[in-house]
Coordinates of C-alpha atoms in Angstrom, one line a residue:
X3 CA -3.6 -8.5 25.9
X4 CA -6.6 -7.6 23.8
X5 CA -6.1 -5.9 19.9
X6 CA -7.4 -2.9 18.6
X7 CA -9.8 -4.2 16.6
X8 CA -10.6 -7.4 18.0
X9 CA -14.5 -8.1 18.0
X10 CA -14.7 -6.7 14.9
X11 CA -15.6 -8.6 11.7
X12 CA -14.9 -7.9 8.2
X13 CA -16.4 -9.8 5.2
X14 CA -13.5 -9.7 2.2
X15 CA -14.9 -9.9 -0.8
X16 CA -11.8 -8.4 -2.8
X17 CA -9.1 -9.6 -4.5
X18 CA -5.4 -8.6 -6.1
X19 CA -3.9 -6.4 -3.5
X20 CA -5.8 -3.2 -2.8
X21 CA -8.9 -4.5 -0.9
X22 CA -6.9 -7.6 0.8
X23 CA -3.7 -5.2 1.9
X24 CA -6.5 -2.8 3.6
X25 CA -7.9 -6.1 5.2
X26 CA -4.6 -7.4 6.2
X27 CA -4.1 -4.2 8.3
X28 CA -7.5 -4.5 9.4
X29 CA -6.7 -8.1 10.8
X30 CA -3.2 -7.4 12.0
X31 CA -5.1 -5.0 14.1
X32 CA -7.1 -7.8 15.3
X33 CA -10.1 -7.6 13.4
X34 CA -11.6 -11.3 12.6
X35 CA -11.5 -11.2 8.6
X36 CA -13.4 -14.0 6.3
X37 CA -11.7 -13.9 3.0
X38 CA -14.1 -14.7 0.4
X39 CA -13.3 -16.2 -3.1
X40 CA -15.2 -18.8 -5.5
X41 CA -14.7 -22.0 -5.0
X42 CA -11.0 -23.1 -6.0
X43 CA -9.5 -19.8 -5.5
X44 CA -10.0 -16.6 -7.9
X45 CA -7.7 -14.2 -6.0
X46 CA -6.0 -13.5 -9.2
X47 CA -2.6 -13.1 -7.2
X48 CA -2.4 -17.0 -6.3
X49 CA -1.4 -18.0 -9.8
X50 CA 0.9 -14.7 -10.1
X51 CA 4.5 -15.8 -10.2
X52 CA 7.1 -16.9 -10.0
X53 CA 8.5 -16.9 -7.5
X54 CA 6.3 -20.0 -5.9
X55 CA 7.3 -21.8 -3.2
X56 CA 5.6 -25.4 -3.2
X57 CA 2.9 -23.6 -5.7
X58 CA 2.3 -20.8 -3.6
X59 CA 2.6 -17.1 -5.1
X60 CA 4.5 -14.7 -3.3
X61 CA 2.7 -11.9 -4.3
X62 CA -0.6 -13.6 -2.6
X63 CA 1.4 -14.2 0.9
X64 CA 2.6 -10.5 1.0
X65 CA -0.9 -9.4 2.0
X66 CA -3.2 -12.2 3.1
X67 CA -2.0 -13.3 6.5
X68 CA -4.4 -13.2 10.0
X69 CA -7.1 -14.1 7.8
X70 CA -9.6 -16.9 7.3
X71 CA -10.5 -18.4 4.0
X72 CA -14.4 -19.2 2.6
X73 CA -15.4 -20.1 -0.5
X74 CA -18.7 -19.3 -2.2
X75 CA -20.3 -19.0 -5.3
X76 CA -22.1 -15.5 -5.0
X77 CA -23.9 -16.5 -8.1
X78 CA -25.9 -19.3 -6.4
X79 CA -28.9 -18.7 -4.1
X80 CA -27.5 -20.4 -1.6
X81 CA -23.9 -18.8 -1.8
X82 CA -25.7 -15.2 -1.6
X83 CA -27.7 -16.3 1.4
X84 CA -24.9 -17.7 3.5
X85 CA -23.3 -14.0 2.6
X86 CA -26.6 -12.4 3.9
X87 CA -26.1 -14.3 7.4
X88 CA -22.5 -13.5 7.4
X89 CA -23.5 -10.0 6.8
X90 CA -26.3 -9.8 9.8
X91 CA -23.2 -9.9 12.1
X92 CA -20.5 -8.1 10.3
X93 CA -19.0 -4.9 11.0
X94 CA -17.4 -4.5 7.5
X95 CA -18.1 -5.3 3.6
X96 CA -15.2 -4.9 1.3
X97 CA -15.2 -5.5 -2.7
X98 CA -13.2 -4.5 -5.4
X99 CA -16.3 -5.6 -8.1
X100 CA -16.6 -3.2 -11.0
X101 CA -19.3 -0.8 -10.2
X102 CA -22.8 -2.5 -10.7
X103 CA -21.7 -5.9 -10.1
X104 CA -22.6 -6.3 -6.1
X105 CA -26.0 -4.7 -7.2
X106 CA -26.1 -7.1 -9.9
X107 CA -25.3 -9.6 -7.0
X108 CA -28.0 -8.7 -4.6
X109 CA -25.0 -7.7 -2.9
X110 CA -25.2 -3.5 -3.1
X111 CA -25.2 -1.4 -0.1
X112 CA -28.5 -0.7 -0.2
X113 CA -29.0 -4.5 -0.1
X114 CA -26.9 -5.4 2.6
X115 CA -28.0 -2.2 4.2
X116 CA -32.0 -3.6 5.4
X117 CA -30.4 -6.9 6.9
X118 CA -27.8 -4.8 9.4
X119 CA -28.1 -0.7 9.3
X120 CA -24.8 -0.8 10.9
X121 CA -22.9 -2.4 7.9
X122 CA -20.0 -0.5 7.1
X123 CA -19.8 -1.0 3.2
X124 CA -16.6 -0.3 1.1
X125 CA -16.4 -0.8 -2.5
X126 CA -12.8 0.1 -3.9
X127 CA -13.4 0.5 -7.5
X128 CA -11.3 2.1 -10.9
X129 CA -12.9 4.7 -11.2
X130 CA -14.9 5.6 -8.6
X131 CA -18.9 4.7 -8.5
X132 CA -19.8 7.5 -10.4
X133 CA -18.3 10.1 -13.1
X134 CA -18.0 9.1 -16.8
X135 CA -15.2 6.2 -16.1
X136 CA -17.3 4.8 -13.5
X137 CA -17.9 1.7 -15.7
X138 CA -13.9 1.3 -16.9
X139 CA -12.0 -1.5 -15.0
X140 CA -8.8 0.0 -12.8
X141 CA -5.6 -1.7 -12.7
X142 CA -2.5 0.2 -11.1
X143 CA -0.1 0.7 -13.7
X144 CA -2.9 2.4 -16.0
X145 CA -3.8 4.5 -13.0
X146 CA 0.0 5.3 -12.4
X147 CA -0.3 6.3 -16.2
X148 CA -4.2 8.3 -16.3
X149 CA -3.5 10.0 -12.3
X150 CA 0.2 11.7 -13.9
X151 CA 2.4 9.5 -11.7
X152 CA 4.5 8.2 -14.4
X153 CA 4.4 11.6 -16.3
X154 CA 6.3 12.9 -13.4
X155 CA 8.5 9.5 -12.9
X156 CA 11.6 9.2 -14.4
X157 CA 14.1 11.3 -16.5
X158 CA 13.8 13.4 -20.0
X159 CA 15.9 10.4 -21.8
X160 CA 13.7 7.8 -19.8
X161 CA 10.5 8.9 -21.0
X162 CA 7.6 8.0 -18.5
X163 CA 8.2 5.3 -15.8
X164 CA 6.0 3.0 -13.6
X165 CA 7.1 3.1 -9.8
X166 CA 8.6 0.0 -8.9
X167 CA 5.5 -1.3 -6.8
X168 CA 2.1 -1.0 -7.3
X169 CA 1.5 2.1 -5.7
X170 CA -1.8 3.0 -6.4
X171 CA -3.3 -0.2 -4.9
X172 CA -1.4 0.3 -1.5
X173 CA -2.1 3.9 -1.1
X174 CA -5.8 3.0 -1.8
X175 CA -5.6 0.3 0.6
X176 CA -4.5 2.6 3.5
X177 CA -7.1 4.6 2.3
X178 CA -9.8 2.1 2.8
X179 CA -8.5 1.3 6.3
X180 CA -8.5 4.9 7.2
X181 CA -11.9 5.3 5.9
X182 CA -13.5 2.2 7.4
X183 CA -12.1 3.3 10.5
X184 CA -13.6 6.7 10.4
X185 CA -16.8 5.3 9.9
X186 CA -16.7 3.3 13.5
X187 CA -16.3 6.1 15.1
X188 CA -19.0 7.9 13.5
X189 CA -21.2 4.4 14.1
X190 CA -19.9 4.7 17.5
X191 CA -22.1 8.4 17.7
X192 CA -24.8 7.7 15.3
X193 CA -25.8 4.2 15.4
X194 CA -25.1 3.6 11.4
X195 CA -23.2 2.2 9.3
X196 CA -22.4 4.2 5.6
X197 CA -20.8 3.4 2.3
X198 CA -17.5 4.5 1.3
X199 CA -16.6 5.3 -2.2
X200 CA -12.9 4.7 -3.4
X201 CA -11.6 4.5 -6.4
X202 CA -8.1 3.9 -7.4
X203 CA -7.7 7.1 -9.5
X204 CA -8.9 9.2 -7.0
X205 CA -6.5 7.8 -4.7
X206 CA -3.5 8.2 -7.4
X207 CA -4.3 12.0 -7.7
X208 CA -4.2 12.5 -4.3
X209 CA -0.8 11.4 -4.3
X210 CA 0.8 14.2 -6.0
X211 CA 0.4 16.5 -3.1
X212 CA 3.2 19.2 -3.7
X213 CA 3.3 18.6 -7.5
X214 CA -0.5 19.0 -8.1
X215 CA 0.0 22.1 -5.9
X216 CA 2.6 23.3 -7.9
X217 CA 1.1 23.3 -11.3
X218 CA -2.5 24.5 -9.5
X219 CA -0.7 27.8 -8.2
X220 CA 1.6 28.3 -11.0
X221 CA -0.1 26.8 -14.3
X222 CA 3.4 24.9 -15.3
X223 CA 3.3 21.5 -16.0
X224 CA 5.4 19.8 -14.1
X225 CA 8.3 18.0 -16.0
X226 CA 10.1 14.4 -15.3
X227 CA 13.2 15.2 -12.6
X228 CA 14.7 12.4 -12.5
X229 CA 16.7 12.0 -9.3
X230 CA 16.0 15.9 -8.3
X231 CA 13.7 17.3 -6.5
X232 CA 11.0 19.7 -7.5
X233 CA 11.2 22.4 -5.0
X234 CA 14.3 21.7 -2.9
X235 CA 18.1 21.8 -4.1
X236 CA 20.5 19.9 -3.1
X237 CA 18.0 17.1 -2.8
X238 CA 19.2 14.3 -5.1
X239 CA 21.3 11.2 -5.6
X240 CA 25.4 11.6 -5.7
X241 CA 28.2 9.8 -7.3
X242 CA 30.5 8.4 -4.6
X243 CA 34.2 7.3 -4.8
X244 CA 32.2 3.7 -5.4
X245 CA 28.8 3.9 -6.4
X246 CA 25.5 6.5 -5.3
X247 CA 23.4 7.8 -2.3
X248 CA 21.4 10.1 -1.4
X249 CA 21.4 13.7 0.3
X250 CA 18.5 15.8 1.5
X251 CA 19.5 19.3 2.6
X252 CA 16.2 20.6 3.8
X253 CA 16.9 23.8 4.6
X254 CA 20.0 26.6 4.9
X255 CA 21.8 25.4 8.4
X256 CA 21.7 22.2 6.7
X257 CA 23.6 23.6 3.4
X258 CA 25.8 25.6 5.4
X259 CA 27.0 22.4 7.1
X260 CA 27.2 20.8 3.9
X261 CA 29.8 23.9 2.2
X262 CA 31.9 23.4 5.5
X263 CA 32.1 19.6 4.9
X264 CA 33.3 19.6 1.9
X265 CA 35.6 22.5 2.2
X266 CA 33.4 24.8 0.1
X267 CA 32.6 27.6 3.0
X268 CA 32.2 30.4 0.1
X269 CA 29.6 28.4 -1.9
X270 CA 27.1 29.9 1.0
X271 CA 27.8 33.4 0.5
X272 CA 27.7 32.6 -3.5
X273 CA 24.1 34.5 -4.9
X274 CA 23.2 31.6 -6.7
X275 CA 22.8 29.0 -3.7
X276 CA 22.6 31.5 -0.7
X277 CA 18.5 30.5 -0.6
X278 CA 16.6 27.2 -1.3
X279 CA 14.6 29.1 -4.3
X280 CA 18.2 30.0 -5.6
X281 CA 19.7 26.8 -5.1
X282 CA 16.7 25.3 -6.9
X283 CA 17.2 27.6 -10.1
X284 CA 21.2 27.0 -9.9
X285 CA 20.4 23.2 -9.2
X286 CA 23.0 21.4 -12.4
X287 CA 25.6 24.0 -11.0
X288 CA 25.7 23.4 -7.0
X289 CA 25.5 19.5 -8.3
X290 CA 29.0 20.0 -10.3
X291 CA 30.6 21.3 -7.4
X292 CA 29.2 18.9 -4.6
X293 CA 29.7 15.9 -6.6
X294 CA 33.4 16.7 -7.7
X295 CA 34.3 16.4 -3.8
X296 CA 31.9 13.7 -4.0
X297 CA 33.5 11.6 -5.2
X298 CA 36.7 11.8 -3.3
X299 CA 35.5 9.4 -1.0
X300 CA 33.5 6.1 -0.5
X301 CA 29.7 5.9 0.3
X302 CA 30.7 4.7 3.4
X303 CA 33.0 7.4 4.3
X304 CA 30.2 10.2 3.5
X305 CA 27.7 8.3 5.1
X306 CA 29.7 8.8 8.6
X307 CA 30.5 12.2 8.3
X308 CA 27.1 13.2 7.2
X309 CA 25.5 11.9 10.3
X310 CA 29.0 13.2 12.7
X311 CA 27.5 16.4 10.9
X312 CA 23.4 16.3 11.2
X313 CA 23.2 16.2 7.3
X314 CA 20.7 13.9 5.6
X315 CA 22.0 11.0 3.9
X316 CA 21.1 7.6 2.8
X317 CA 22.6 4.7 0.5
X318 CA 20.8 3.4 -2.5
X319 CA 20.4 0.0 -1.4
X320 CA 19.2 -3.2 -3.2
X321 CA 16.3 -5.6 -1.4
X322 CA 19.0 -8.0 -0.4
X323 CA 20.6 -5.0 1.5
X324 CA 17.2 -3.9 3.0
X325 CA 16.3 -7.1 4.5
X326 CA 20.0 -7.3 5.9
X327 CA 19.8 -3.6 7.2
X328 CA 20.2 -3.7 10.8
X329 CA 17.4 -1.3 11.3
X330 CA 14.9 -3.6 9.7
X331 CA 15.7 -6.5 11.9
X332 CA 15.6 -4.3 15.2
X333 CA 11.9 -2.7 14.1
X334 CA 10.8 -6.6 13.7
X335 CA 10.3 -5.9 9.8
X336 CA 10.5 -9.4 9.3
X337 CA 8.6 -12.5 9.8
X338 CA 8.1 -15.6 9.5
X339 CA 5.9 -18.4 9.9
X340 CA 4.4 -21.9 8.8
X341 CA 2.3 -22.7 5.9
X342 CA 0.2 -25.9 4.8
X343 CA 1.6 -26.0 1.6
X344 CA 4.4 -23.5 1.1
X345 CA 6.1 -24.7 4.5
X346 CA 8.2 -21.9 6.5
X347 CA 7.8 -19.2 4.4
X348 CA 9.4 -15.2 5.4
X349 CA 7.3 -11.9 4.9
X350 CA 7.4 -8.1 5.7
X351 CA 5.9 -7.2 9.4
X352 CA 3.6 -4.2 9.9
X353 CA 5.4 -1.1 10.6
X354 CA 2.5 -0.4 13.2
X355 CA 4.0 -0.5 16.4
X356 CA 1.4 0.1 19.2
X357 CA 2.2 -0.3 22.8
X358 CA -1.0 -1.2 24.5
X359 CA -2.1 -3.2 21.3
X360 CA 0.4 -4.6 19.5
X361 CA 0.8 -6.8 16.0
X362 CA 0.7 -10.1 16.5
X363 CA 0.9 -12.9 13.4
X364 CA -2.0 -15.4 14.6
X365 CA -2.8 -17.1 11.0
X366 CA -1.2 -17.8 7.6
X367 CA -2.3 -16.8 4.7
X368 CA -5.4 -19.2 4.3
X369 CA -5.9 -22.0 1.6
X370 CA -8.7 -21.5 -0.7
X371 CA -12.0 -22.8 1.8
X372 CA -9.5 -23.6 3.9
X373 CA -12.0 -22.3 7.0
X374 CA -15.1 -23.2 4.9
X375 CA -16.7 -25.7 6.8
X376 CA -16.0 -24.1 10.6
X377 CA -17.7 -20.9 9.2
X378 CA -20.7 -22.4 8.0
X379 CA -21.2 -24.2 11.1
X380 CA -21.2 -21.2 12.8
X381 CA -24.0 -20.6 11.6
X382 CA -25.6 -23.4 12.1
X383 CA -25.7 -25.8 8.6
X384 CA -25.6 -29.3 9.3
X385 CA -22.3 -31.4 7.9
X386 CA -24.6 -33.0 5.5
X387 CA -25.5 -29.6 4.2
X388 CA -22.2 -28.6 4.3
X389 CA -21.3 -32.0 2.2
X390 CA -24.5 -31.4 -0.3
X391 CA -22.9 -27.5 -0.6
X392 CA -19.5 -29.2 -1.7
X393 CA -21.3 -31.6 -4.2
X394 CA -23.4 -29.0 -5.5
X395 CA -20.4 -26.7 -6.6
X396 CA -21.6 -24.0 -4.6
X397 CA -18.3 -24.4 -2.2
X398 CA -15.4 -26.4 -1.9

């Protein structure tokens, strides 16, 4: 059965996780990606830990699988020509350089561009490749903090919080993926490849959606909510009888449902909660009276009659609870597989399910070089080369 992408190659020239998650999605879709590093290793991520297993980072397994390893030294003459030949039959160039630095390289698009016209070129960047930041390196938590993520993340007595993941990154990588895709099809009608230009912050901003639109229309800036919602009430965590969860009434059948439930019929009828706009204003109140039934009973308990009762619930549950969520094992959520070095090792599956198509786990997450020498002899150097390469620094 053939892959979405397959016969489609992508040179990796990224690191950390915004670039190579967008390249593993790229390769779980079948396209043949060449991870490229310097010799040794300088994905940042492979010495980020713990947790290791047999010296191998978790955080670089999470999003380098179906991929092969080289090693180069872009800084070397021969390093950047072995890059131009890989480039003459490449569909895809991805970096995560500062801006300037593939230029400096002999690397740029414009570069790249006169060997193969169809090279589709994608820096991911800070800042983006131009405006005044252009030059500032981008990490995610000061993105979270410049975009108005953490502003927005947390409580009044928390002050400012990070998400618990480094958001930015993979929203930029989905980003890149949609982007690079976009520009097949338009390759597909034009005959050329372009440049894409992303930049984590750009990315970030995107990301507040209905808050950004908020403060646009109105002029108020937003405030910290906590577990509540902005613009929909009740839409928040609970105490339970024996710990929290989560309810999401959407919409007024939903909260009349929810007065009947817990024996509150009148609270519909009430001015202060008969619309979502009122229920919004009235928020602390409704919460005083929901939760004193609350927590009557168990999560458990509400968790079965909110579904017996179409209302939107969930549990707050820890990782160890995810991963032994039922739901997760029957969406194939988890994998696992063999490494050289780390042994059998387990990992999060794509949540891209695609009939005709579908995920498949073909490669570990390489070794640095470990595919070195099979992809120079692809194009055509000699084992002696190959051996005076190695000597010479230039790879490993």
């Amino acid at each position: 059965m053939s892959m979405s992408l397959q016969g489609i190659r992508v040179l990796d020239l990224s690191r950390v996780l915004a670039g190579p998650y967008c390249s593993m999605i790229l390769a779980d879709l079948g396209a043949d990606v060449t991870k490229v590093e310097a010799p040794g290793g300088s994905d940042e991520t492979r010495q980020w830990g713990p947790p290791y297993q047999e010296g191998v980072s978790a955080y670089y397994l999470c999003a380098n699988r179906n991929k092969r390893s080289l090693t180069v030294d872009l800084k070397s003459k021969e390093g950047k020509r072995i890059i131009e030949q890989l480039v003459e039959n490449s569909d895809v160039v991805l970096h995560n350089f500062r801006t300037g630095k593939m230029e400096r390289l002999g690397l740029g698009y414009e570069q790249l561009k006169s060997i193969n016209e169809q090279i589709v070129y994608c820096s991911i960047t800070g800042f983006g490749e131009t405006g005044p930041y252009a030059h500032l390196p981008g990490y995610d938590y000061i993105i979270q903090a410049m975009s108005g993520l953490m502003s927005i993340t947390g409580d009044e007595q928390s002050g400012p919080q990070k998400l618990g993941v480094a958001i930015t990154d993979v929203l930029t990588g989905l980003y890149a993926c949609i982007g690079i895709q976009a520009a097949f099809i338009q390759r597909e009608r034009t005959g050329q490849g372009q440049q894409i230009d992303l930049s984590l912050y750009d990315c970030a901003i995107s990301s507040l959606v209905n808050i950004a639109s908020n403060y646009l229309m109105s002029g108020h800036v937003p405030q910290r909510l906590g577990k509540y919602h902005a613009n929909i009430a009740p839409y928040q965590s609970l105490q339970t009888a024996d710990g929290e969860m989560v309810i999401a009434v959407g919409n007024d059948k939903q909260f009349n449902k929810l007065c009947k439930l817990i024996g509150k019929e009148e609270l519909a009828n009430d001015k202060r909660f008969k619309t979502n706009s009122d229920r919004v204003y009235y928020r602390k109140e409704l919460e005083t009276i929901v939760e004193q039934q609350w927590k009557r009973k168990t999560t458990a308990e509400w968790q079965h009659l909110c579904r017996a009762h179409s209302i939107p619930t969930g549990p707050i549950q820890a990782i160890d609870q995810v991963m032994e969520d039922p739901q997760v094992q029957a969406r194939d959520m988890l994998l696992s597989t063999n490494h050289p070095k780390a042994g059998r090792f387990h990992m999060v599956g794509s949540p891209l399910k695609l009939s005709e198509s579908p995920i498949t786990m073909r490669r570990h997450p390489p070794e640095p070089g470990e595919h070195t020498g099979d992809i120079l002899q692809s194009l055509g150097y000699t084992r002696e080369a190959i051996e005076r390469f190695k000597k010479q620094g230039i790879i490993d």
